Each structure stands twice: as C-alpha cells, then as structure tokens.
Tab-separated table of C-alpha atoms and ligand atoms in Angstrom:
chain	number	residue	atom	x	y	z
A	163	MET	CA	92.921	-12.975	103.010
A	164	PRO	CA	92.236	-16.347	101.233
A	165	ASN	CA	90.846	-19.149	103.973
A	166	VAL	CA	92.563	-22.611	103.081
A	167	LEU	CA	91.543	-25.719	104.588
A	168	PHE	CA	94.425	-28.910	104.756
A	169	ALA	CA	92.465	-31.624	103.644
A	170	ALA	CA	94.805	-34.045	105.307
A	171	PRO	CA	95.948	-37.131	107.956
A	172	ALA	CA	96.675	-34.901	110.820
A	173	GLU	CA	100.431	-36.609	110.625
A	174	ASP	CA	100.521	-33.964	107.475
A	175	TRP	CA	99.878	-30.996	109.475
A	176	PRO	CA	102.929	-30.017	111.030
A	177	ARG	CA	104.767	-31.795	108.264
A	178	TYR	CA	103.895	-28.727	105.735
A	179	GLU	CA	101.734	-25.728	107.533
A	180	PRO	CA	105.206	-23.828	107.523
A	181	HIS	CA	106.114	-24.740	104.092
A	182	LEU	CA	102.665	-23.485	102.726
A	183	HIS	CA	103.353	-19.709	104.782
A	184	ARG	CA	106.133	-19.662	103.955
A	185	ALA	CA	105.933	-20.202	100.386
A	186	CYS	CA	102.556	-17.658	99.653
A	187	ARG	CA	104.529	-15.051	101.555
A	188	ALA	CA	107.575	-15.392	99.161
A	189	ARG	CA	104.207	-14.701	96.709
A	190	GLY	CA	103.117	-12.007	98.714
A	191	ILE	CA	100.173	-13.191	99.954
A	192	THR	CA	98.786	-14.654	103.476
A	193	ILE	CA	96.840	-16.756	103.937
A	194	ASN	CA	94.586	-18.508	106.892
A	195	LEU	CA	95.372	-21.867	106.711
A	196	VAL	CA	93.350	-24.145	108.986
A	197	PRO	CA	93.851	-28.109	109.480
A	198	GLU	CA	90.052	-28.206	110.350
A	199	THR	CA	86.794	-26.020	110.001
A	200	ASP	CA	83.165	-25.937	111.052
A	201	ASP	CA	82.583	-23.043	108.748
A	202	PRO	CA	83.024	-25.069	105.273
A	203	ALA	CA	81.164	-22.395	103.699
A	204	SER	CA	83.959	-19.575	104.250
A	205	MET	CA	86.694	-22.246	102.424
A	206	ASP	CA	88.445	-20.605	99.647
A	207	TYR	CA	90.275	-23.131	98.515
A	208	ILE	CA	91.157	-26.718	99.887
A	209	VAL	CA	94.574	-28.372	100.142
A	210	TYR	CA	93.630	-32.390	99.603
A	211	ASN	CA	95.123	-35.634	100.339
A	212	PRO	CA	93.124	-38.536	99.404
A	213	GLU	CA	93.748	-40.405	102.385
A	214	GLY	CA	92.344	-37.047	104.074
A	215	GLY	CA	88.679	-38.373	104.086
A	216	LEU	CA	87.389	-35.221	103.149
A	217	GLU	CA	84.498	-36.852	100.212
A	218	ASP	CA	81.383	-34.382	100.370
A	219	PHE	CA	82.633	-31.038	98.823
A	220	THR	CA	78.591	-29.498	98.876
A	221	PRO	CA	79.400	-27.703	102.056
A	222	PHE	CA	82.340	-25.201	100.371
A	223	THR	CA	79.794	-22.606	98.846
A	224	ARG	CA	82.601	-20.405	98.282
A	225	LEU	CA	84.934	-22.575	97.090
A	226	ARG	CA	87.236	-21.544	94.600
A	227	ALA	CA	89.701	-24.577	93.858
A	228	VAL	CA	90.606	-27.684	94.886
A	229	LEU	CA	94.904	-28.361	95.027
A	230	SER	CA	95.407	-31.635	95.056
A	231	LEU	CA	99.012	-33.233	96.872
A	232	TRP	CA	98.598	-36.051	94.799
A	233	ALA	CA	99.303	-35.987	90.851
A	234	GLY	CA	97.149	-39.173	90.504
A	235	VAL	CA	93.411	-38.040	90.756
A	236	GLU	CA	91.307	-40.852	90.047
A	237	GLY	CA	90.474	-40.587	93.948
A	238	ILE	CA	88.626	-37.240	93.024
A	239	ALA	CA	88.145	-36.411	89.649
A	240	PRO	CA	84.732	-38.359	89.019
A	241	ASN	CA	83.558	-36.720	92.721
A	242	PRO	CA	80.240	-35.480	91.311
A	243	THR	CA	79.797	-32.653	94.549
A	244	LEU	CA	83.192	-31.530	93.485
A	245	THR	CA	81.781	-28.423	90.981
A	246	VAL	CA	85.305	-26.391	91.264
A	247	PRO	CA	88.751	-26.332	89.055
A	248	LEU	CA	90.407	-29.316	90.516
A	249	ALA	CA	94.381	-28.908	90.190
A	250	ARG	CA	96.769	-31.626	91.092
A	251	MET	CA	100.853	-32.050	91.488
A	252	VAL	CA	103.559	-31.032	89.849
A	253	ASP	CA	106.281	-30.465	91.249
A	254	ASP	CA	110.448	-30.882	91.289
A	255	GLY	CA	110.244	-33.603	94.405
A	256	LEU	CA	107.725	-36.047	92.415
A	257	THR	CA	109.784	-35.441	89.542
A	258	LEU	CA	113.155	-36.307	90.602
A	259	GLY	CA	111.748	-38.606	92.614
A	260	MET	CA	110.877	-40.356	89.601
A	261	ARG	CA	113.341	-39.820	87.026
A	262	ASP	CA	115.557	-41.430	89.969
A	263	TYR	CA	113.329	-44.494	90.655
A	264	VAL	CA	113.054	-45.363	87.051
A	265	ALA	CA	116.549	-44.706	85.972
A	266	GLY	CA	117.965	-46.947	89.179
A	267	HIS	CA	115.416	-49.821	87.901
A	268	VAL	CA	116.164	-49.418	84.222
A	269	LEU	CA	119.716	-49.462	85.276
A	270	ARG	CA	119.450	-52.678	86.663
A	271	TYR	CA	117.726	-54.629	84.212
A	272	HIS	CA	119.952	-53.183	81.579
A	273	LEU	CA	123.221	-54.252	83.304
A	274	ASP	CA	121.390	-57.357	84.410
A	275	ILE	CA	122.893	-56.387	88.099
A	276	ASP	CA	120.676	-59.775	89.444
A	277	ALA	CA	122.584	-62.161	87.829
A	278	SER	CA	125.721	-60.300	88.934
A	279	LEU	CA	124.405	-60.949	92.459
A	280	ALA	CA	123.511	-64.317	92.022
A	281	SER	CA	127.116	-65.422	90.574
A	282	GLN	CA	129.412	-64.517	92.931
A	283	THR	CA	130.013	-68.051	92.806
A	284	GLY	CA	134.203	-68.017	92.012
A	285	VAL	CA	133.252	-68.675	88.114
A	286	TRP	CA	134.497	-66.104	85.616
A	287	LEU	CA	131.970	-65.523	83.046
A	288	PRO	CA	133.206	-62.781	81.070
A	289	ASP	CA	129.651	-61.152	79.182
A	290	PRO	CA	129.390	-58.259	79.498
A	291	PRO	CA	126.191	-56.400	78.790
A	292	PRO	CA	125.239	-53.916	75.778
A	293	LEU	CA	126.041	-50.890	75.563
A	294	ALA	CA	122.496	-48.257	76.738
A	295	ARG	CA	122.342	-47.448	72.600
A	296	GLU	CA	121.762	-51.175	72.120
A	297	ARG	CA	118.653	-50.918	74.083
A	298	SER	CA	115.043	-49.650	73.676
A	299	VAL	CA	113.011	-48.917	76.340
A	300	ALA	CA	109.579	-47.104	75.692
A	301	VAL	CA	107.761	-44.991	78.467
A	302	LEU	CA	103.918	-45.298	78.437
A	303	GLY	CA	102.742	-41.891	79.492
A	304	GLN	CA	104.429	-38.092	78.406
A	305	GLY	CA	103.650	-36.047	81.224
A	306	ALA	CA	105.187	-34.414	84.074
A	307	LEU	CA	106.283	-38.017	84.716
A	308	GLY	CA	107.221	-39.951	81.808
A	309	LEU	CA	109.056	-37.172	80.113
A	310	ALA	CA	111.441	-36.622	82.640
A	311	CYS	CA	112.153	-40.023	83.307
A	312	ALA	CA	112.366	-40.194	78.730
A	313	GLU	CA	114.745	-37.829	79.058
A	314	ALA	CA	117.242	-38.799	81.503
A	315	LEU	CA	117.072	-42.216	80.106
A	316	ALA	CA	117.658	-40.720	77.085
A	317	GLY	CA	120.724	-38.519	78.863
A	318	LEU	CA	121.723	-42.252	79.543
A	319	GLY	CA	122.202	-43.208	75.973
A	320	PHE	CA	118.738	-45.351	75.725
A	321	ARG	CA	116.781	-45.720	72.542
A	322	VAL	CA	113.934	-44.711	73.911
A	323	VAL	CA	110.316	-44.372	73.130
A	324	GLY	CA	107.483	-42.140	74.355
A	325	TRP	CA	103.568	-43.004	74.108
A	326	SER	CA	101.054	-40.894	75.015
A	327	ARG	CA	96.791	-40.545	74.117
A	328	SER	CA	97.550	-37.114	71.897
A	329	PRO	CA	100.570	-36.633	69.391
A	330	LYS	CA	103.337	-34.602	70.382
A	331	PRO	CA	105.721	-32.141	68.403
A	332	PRO	CA	109.109	-34.052	67.805
A	333	HIS	CA	111.569	-34.573	70.548
A	334	PRO	CA	115.223	-34.589	69.718
A	335	ALA	CA	115.687	-37.474	71.916
A	336	ILE	CA	112.727	-39.440	72.447
A	337	GLU	CA	110.623	-41.154	69.225
A	338	ARG	CA	106.976	-40.128	69.719
A	339	GLU	CA	104.240	-42.928	69.281
A	340	HIS	CA	100.612	-42.007	70.369
A	341	GLY	CA	96.857	-44.075	70.095
A	342	ALA	CA	96.483	-47.400	69.285
A	343	ASP	CA	98.564	-48.490	66.214
A	344	GLY	CA	101.169	-46.699	68.322
A	345	LEU	CA	100.952	-48.439	71.062
A	346	ALA	CA	101.394	-51.354	69.086
A	347	ARG	CA	105.211	-50.310	67.997
A	348	THR	CA	105.835	-49.276	71.183
A	349	LEU	CA	105.168	-52.797	72.557
A	350	SER	CA	107.293	-54.305	70.078
A	351	ARG	CA	110.232	-52.903	70.604
A	352	ALA	CA	110.649	-52.802	74.317
A	353	GLU	CA	113.010	-54.235	75.861
A	354	ILE	CA	112.476	-52.325	79.284
A	355	LEU	CA	108.576	-51.005	79.521
A	356	VAL	CA	107.771	-48.720	81.755
A	357	LEU	CA	104.391	-47.219	82.998
A	358	LEU	CA	103.649	-43.802	83.972
A	359	LEU	CA	100.332	-43.560	82.775
A	360	PRO	CA	97.350	-42.164	85.009
A	361	ALA	CA	94.477	-44.503	86.603
A	362	THR	CA	91.172	-43.502	84.596
A	363	ARG	CA	88.446	-46.022	82.224
A	364	ALA	CA	90.365	-45.939	79.246
A	365	THR	CA	93.983	-47.120	80.946
A	366	GLU	CA	92.299	-49.798	82.696
A	367	ASN	CA	94.096	-52.930	82.106
A	368	LEU	CA	96.062	-51.572	79.164
A	369	LEU	CA	98.521	-54.290	79.936
A	370	ASP	CA	96.879	-57.016	79.359
A	371	ALA	CA	97.420	-60.896	77.490
A	372	SER	CA	96.880	-59.170	73.967
A	373	ARG	CA	99.585	-56.460	74.907
A	374	LEU	CA	102.118	-58.260	76.605
A	375	ALA	CA	102.221	-60.751	73.642
A	376	LEU	CA	103.398	-58.126	71.655
A	377	LEU	CA	106.690	-57.247	73.774
A	378	PRO	CA	109.617	-58.803	73.229
A	379	ARG	CA	110.166	-62.438	74.560
A	380	GLY	CA	112.027	-61.932	78.085
A	381	ALA	CA	110.897	-58.165	78.167
A	382	ARG	CA	111.114	-56.232	81.898
A	383	ILE	CA	108.395	-54.011	83.019
A	384	ILE	CA	108.613	-51.560	85.416
A	385	ASN	CA	105.026	-49.947	86.778
A	386	PRO	CA	105.378	-46.651	89.376
A	387	GLY	CA	101.754	-45.003	87.204
A	388	ARG	CA	99.308	-47.198	89.139
A	389	GLY	CA	97.955	-50.933	89.754
A	390	THR	CA	94.810	-50.535	86.996
A	391	LEU	CA	97.239	-50.295	83.911
A	392	ILE	CA	97.881	-54.391	84.591
A	393	ASP	CA	95.675	-57.073	84.482
A	394	ASP	CA	97.597	-59.305	87.205
A	395	GLY	CA	96.503	-62.526	85.830
A	396	ALA	CA	97.639	-61.711	82.472
A	397	LEU	CA	100.902	-60.680	83.722
A	398	LEU	CA	101.398	-63.331	86.311
A	399	ALA	CA	101.000	-65.760	83.398
A	400	ALA	CA	103.638	-63.960	81.148
A	401	LEU	CA	106.114	-63.737	83.861
A	402	ASP	CA	105.431	-67.434	84.191
A	403	SER	CA	105.946	-68.108	80.723
A	404	GLY	CA	109.307	-66.547	80.109
A	405	GLN	CA	107.093	-63.495	78.120
A	406	VAL	CA	107.978	-60.997	80.418
A	407	ALA	CA	111.126	-62.070	82.087
A	408	HIS	CA	111.123	-59.291	85.025
A	409	ALA	CA	108.411	-56.840	86.537
A	410	THR	CA	108.936	-54.515	89.628
A	411	LEU	CA	105.849	-52.774	90.826
A	412	ASP	CA	105.364	-50.486	92.839
A	413	VAL	CA	101.583	-49.684	93.087
A	414	PHE	CA	98.408	-51.922	92.984
A	415	ARG	CA	95.165	-52.650	92.933
A	416	GLU	CA	94.756	-52.563	96.265
A	417	GLU	CA	97.567	-51.303	98.827
A	418	PRO	CA	98.902	-52.083	101.118
A	419	LEU	CA	99.474	-55.177	98.538
A	420	PRO	CA	97.589	-57.972	100.703
A	421	PRO	CA	100.381	-60.299	102.291
A	422	ASP	CA	99.280	-63.418	100.673
A	423	HIS	CA	99.479	-61.513	96.687
A	424	PRO	CA	101.258	-64.160	94.606
A	425	TYR	CA	103.510	-60.818	93.620
A	426	TRP	CA	104.792	-61.262	97.086
A	427	THR	CA	106.516	-64.541	96.434
A	428	HIS	CA	106.786	-64.630	92.646
A	429	PRO	CA	110.280	-65.313	92.086
A	430	ARG	CA	110.355	-62.814	89.200
A	431	VAL	CA	108.614	-60.005	90.615
A	432	THR	CA	110.376	-57.124	92.733
A	433	VAL	CA	107.466	-55.313	95.096
A	434	THR	CA	108.341	-51.935	96.165
A	435	PRO	CA	105.496	-50.161	98.364
A	436	HIS	CA	104.312	-47.481	96.662
A	437	ILE	CA	107.508	-45.258	97.021
A	438	ALA	CA	108.487	-44.421	93.544
A	439	ALA	CA	107.865	-40.426	94.395
A	440	ALA	CA	106.647	-38.849	97.037
A	441	THR	CA	105.155	-35.885	97.375
A	442	ARG	CA	107.451	-33.435	99.705
A	443	PRO	CA	106.087	-30.387	101.466
A	444	GLU	CA	109.318	-28.608	100.696
A	445	THR	CA	108.503	-29.127	96.980
A	446	ALA	CA	104.856	-29.473	96.670
A	447	SER	CA	104.123	-26.260	98.584
A	448	GLU	CA	105.189	-24.084	95.866
A	449	THR	CA	103.244	-25.781	93.639
A	450	ILE	CA	100.334	-25.324	95.878
A	451	ALA	CA	101.022	-21.180	96.408
A	452	GLU	CA	101.523	-21.026	93.048
A	453	ASN	CA	98.234	-21.878	91.838
A	454	ILE	CA	96.603	-19.569	95.260
A	455	ARG	CA	98.403	-16.731	93.890
A	456	ARG	CA	97.168	-17.070	90.930
A	457	GLY	CA	93.422	-17.848	92.152
A	458	GLU	CA	93.839	-14.623	94.097
A	459	ALA	CA	95.124	-12.368	91.118
A	460	GLY	CA	92.234	-14.174	88.365
A	461	GLU	CA	95.086	-15.356	86.718
A	462	PRO	CA	94.611	-19.276	84.973
A	463	LEU	CA	95.367	-21.917	87.622
A	464	LEU	CA	97.748	-24.367	86.762
A	465	HIS	CA	98.248	-27.852	86.308
A	466	LEU	CA	94.382	-28.606	85.843
A	467	VAL	CA	92.908	-31.687	85.403
A	468	ASP	CA	90.554	-32.668	82.369
A	469	ARG	CA	87.626	-33.914	84.575
A	470	SER	CA	86.181	-35.770	81.496
A	471	LEU	CA	89.282	-37.974	80.581
A	472	GLY	CA	90.334	-38.358	84.148
A	473	TYR	CA	93.785	-36.744	84.490
B	676	NAP	P1	100.205	-36.383	83.563
B	676	NAP	O1	101.371	-35.020	82.921
B	676	NAP	O2	98.547	-36.372	83.297
B	676	NAP	O3	100.749	-37.212	81.691
B	676	NAP	C1	99.860	-38.428	81.588
B	676	NAP	C2	100.009	-39.064	80.774
B	676	NAP	O4	99.506	-40.260	80.535
B	676	NAP	C3	100.201	-37.722	79.726
B	676	NAP	O5	101.711	-37.989	78.587
B	676	NAP	C4	98.585	-38.546	78.571
B	676	NAP	O6	98.911	-38.651	77.289
B	676	NAP	C5	99.386	-39.844	79.036
B	676	NAP	N1	98.009	-40.490	78.598
B	676	NAP	C6	96.385	-40.669	80.299
B	676	NAP	N2	95.734	-41.228	79.186
B	676	NAP	C7	96.172	-41.733	78.133
B	676	NAP	C8	95.996	-42.820	77.178
B	676	NAP	N3	94.360	-43.063	77.715
B	676	NAP	N4	96.162	-43.707	76.258
B	676	NAP	C9	97.685	-42.998	76.329
B	676	NAP	N5	98.242	-42.316	77.125
B	676	NAP	C10	97.368	-41.417	77.889
B	676	NAP	O7	100.922	-37.321	84.477
B	676	NAP	P2	102.164	-37.458	85.491
B	676	NAP	O8	102.285	-36.487	86.305
B	676	NAP	O9	103.480	-37.504	84.566
B	676	NAP	O10	102.062	-38.733	86.497
B	676	NAP	C11	101.229	-40.246	85.593
B	676	NAP	C12	101.143	-41.027	86.976
B	676	NAP	O11	102.424	-41.301	87.563
B	676	NAP	C13	100.138	-40.731	87.565
B	676	NAP	O12	99.123	-40.260	87.348
B	676	NAP	C14	99.896	-41.037	88.821
B	676	NAP	O13	98.971	-41.908	88.323
B	676	NAP	C15	101.252	-42.106	88.686
B	676	NAP	N6	102.377	-41.540	90.081
B	676	NAP	C16	103.346	-42.904	90.653
B	676	NAP	C17	103.595	-41.742	91.478
B	676	NAP	C18	104.415	-43.229	92.489
B	676	NAP	O14	104.620	-42.836	93.952
B	676	NAP	N7	104.325	-44.271	92.528
B	676	NAP	C19	104.250	-40.621	92.068
B	676	NAP	C20	103.533	-39.859	91.633
B	676	NAP	C21	102.053	-39.941	90.952
B	676	NAP	P3	98.581	-37.063	76.855
B	676	NAP	O15	100.034	-36.185	76.798
B	676	NAP	O16	98.130	-36.532	75.047
B	676	NAP	O17	97.631	-35.699	77.997
C-alpha cells in the first residue's frame, strides 16, 4: 500500500481526504494517506499545495513523484531538492472554471456591458454591438486551459487566434500561431487578449510596452494566467494613454494585491482575487488518484512538468 503525504494547508485535509480515498478505491487501489509525517523516508508520493510550506524534499528518499494540486508550478519547478517526477494539475474543475471565467469576461467586453450599466439615464442610444464573428480574440497559451477557452470562444462565434511556444497542427475553429513572429501577428489582431501562459523565465514581462503597442488601439486584456506575464508599469501607461481600453486581472506579482496598488483604483481595471479557476477536491482527486494508479502500475504519469521549460 503506497504511503501518500498530503502536503497542503491544514484546512484542506478534511475537504480532500474522502475524495482522494474514493477516487483511489474506484481504481482498485488503497492508499495510506497522511496529513503529516515524522518518517519522510517512508513516503511514496506527495500531494502538493505550495501553500502547505513544504520546500525541502531531501528527506523523502523513497519518493516516486510529487503530484501538484495546482496547475501553475512556478514555485516548485525550480526547487533543486526535488529530484523525482513532478506532475501538475489538469482536471475538469480547473478547465471548466477557467472556460466560464474567460467566456464571461470576453462577453462583458464584446457586448460593452459596462456601457449599458452606465447609461441608465433615460437616453435611448440604439448602438448594437458587432456579432461575435466580427470580433477577434487572441488567447496566448494553447495548453489545457488556453485551448479549452479558445474552443469555447470559437463555439460562440468569435474569430479566435491561439498562440503557443511550439507549432500545433491546424485546428478547424482556431487560427494557430507560435513563436516571436506569430506573437506579433497575434497581438496585432487582438481586440480582446486573453493570457493563459505559465510563469516561466521565458514569459516574464512578455506583455511589455513594445508588445502592448502592437495591440489594436482600445484593446481589452484579460489575465487569468500569472501576474509576471505583464509589465505592470507598461500596462498602467497603456491604460492611461487609451492604447488599452480596459483590463481584467485575476493574478498579480504579489497576492493578495496590496491595498495601495494602483490597479485597485484605476477606472479601467477590474481586479478579481485569483478566483478564475479553483482546484476542486472532487475533480482534482481523480487526477491525483489516476497518477498514483499509474505510478503503482509502472505506467507513465500524466501531465508531467518539463522542468527545463518550467511548466
Ligand atoms: P499548460 O497546459 O502547461 O499550457 C501552457 C501553454 O503556454 C502551452 O500552450 C505552452 O506552449 C504555452 N507557453 C509556455 N511557455 C511559452 C512561451 N515562452 N511562449 C509561448 N507559449 C508558451 O498550462 P495550463 O493548464 O493551460 O495553465 C496555464 C496557466 O494558467 C498555468 O500555468 C497557471 O499559471 C494559470 N492558472 C491560473 C488559474 C487562476 O485561477 N487564475 C488557475 C489555473 C491555472 P506549448 O503548447 O507549445 O507547450
């Protein structure tokens, strides 16, 4: 029976424990799941939430894999004490949550819902929005979340461009771009820009002043990816100049966003508190249990992180 350490904040233990056991039982495996251990050398797997505080993996000499509850692994991927495979979270809860968040905020911009809310003044201004098929949306990142969002937006009729690091095969509903030239082409058409890239060395400040200048004037930005993707000073300047008409930001370099940060009070910024897609115990436990089953059966794990790339 594998020993599994649940390394997460204490309040998560009662939320996850029954689901992890249930999902493992459904796969015919029984685990010895513990919320803490004084015998790290006996642990086979770690279910990992960075907020649990575990940073030194050296004492876990028998460890087979670390199974992250988070999709973003920028905190653990560079950890030099980690020498076993690291799998990240990909599951329906995250994917559907992100799809809902992105679709909602894209539609807010597309339909100019803010203008409707602000114009309850008795003045009749018949000015219909364009159709979705007349609006270009770009999604930077075509992984588990970016692709699901791009497909949902294409399903609503938007003209969608998806940008990734590596080239992808043609998609029936999404125009695909990659690499530096592809980024310039993608940004130049992004009336609404969605950021779903991981935080890595290569994506740090990806959206700087020069890239913001490539957007169509008055573009809108939605960032549920990571705060490090954006040069904050450059975005504030672009918002002030009108180059960017509005930004909806869910993630920040420092979280919670400090009370005196200019994003809180900027009239053309909406702050959401890192709630775009939460890890849900019911669905996340399925991914964890499947990887434990695979580990025990000697099969390759799902959603492995390439630590040289950082995601
Ligand atoms: P993923 O499956 O690993 O996909 C990452 C995508 O980004 C891939 O398409 C990848 O390109 C692309 N990419 C990475 N580095 C790049 C670079 N230098 N240039 C161009 N493209 C690059 O990740 P995911 O599951 O979709 O999650 C994306 C991010 O969402 C996570 O890392 C996390 O930061 C964030 N997130 C936020 C929340 C929230 O609540 N706000 C919740 C969950 C996740 P390739 O396809 O070529 O590899």
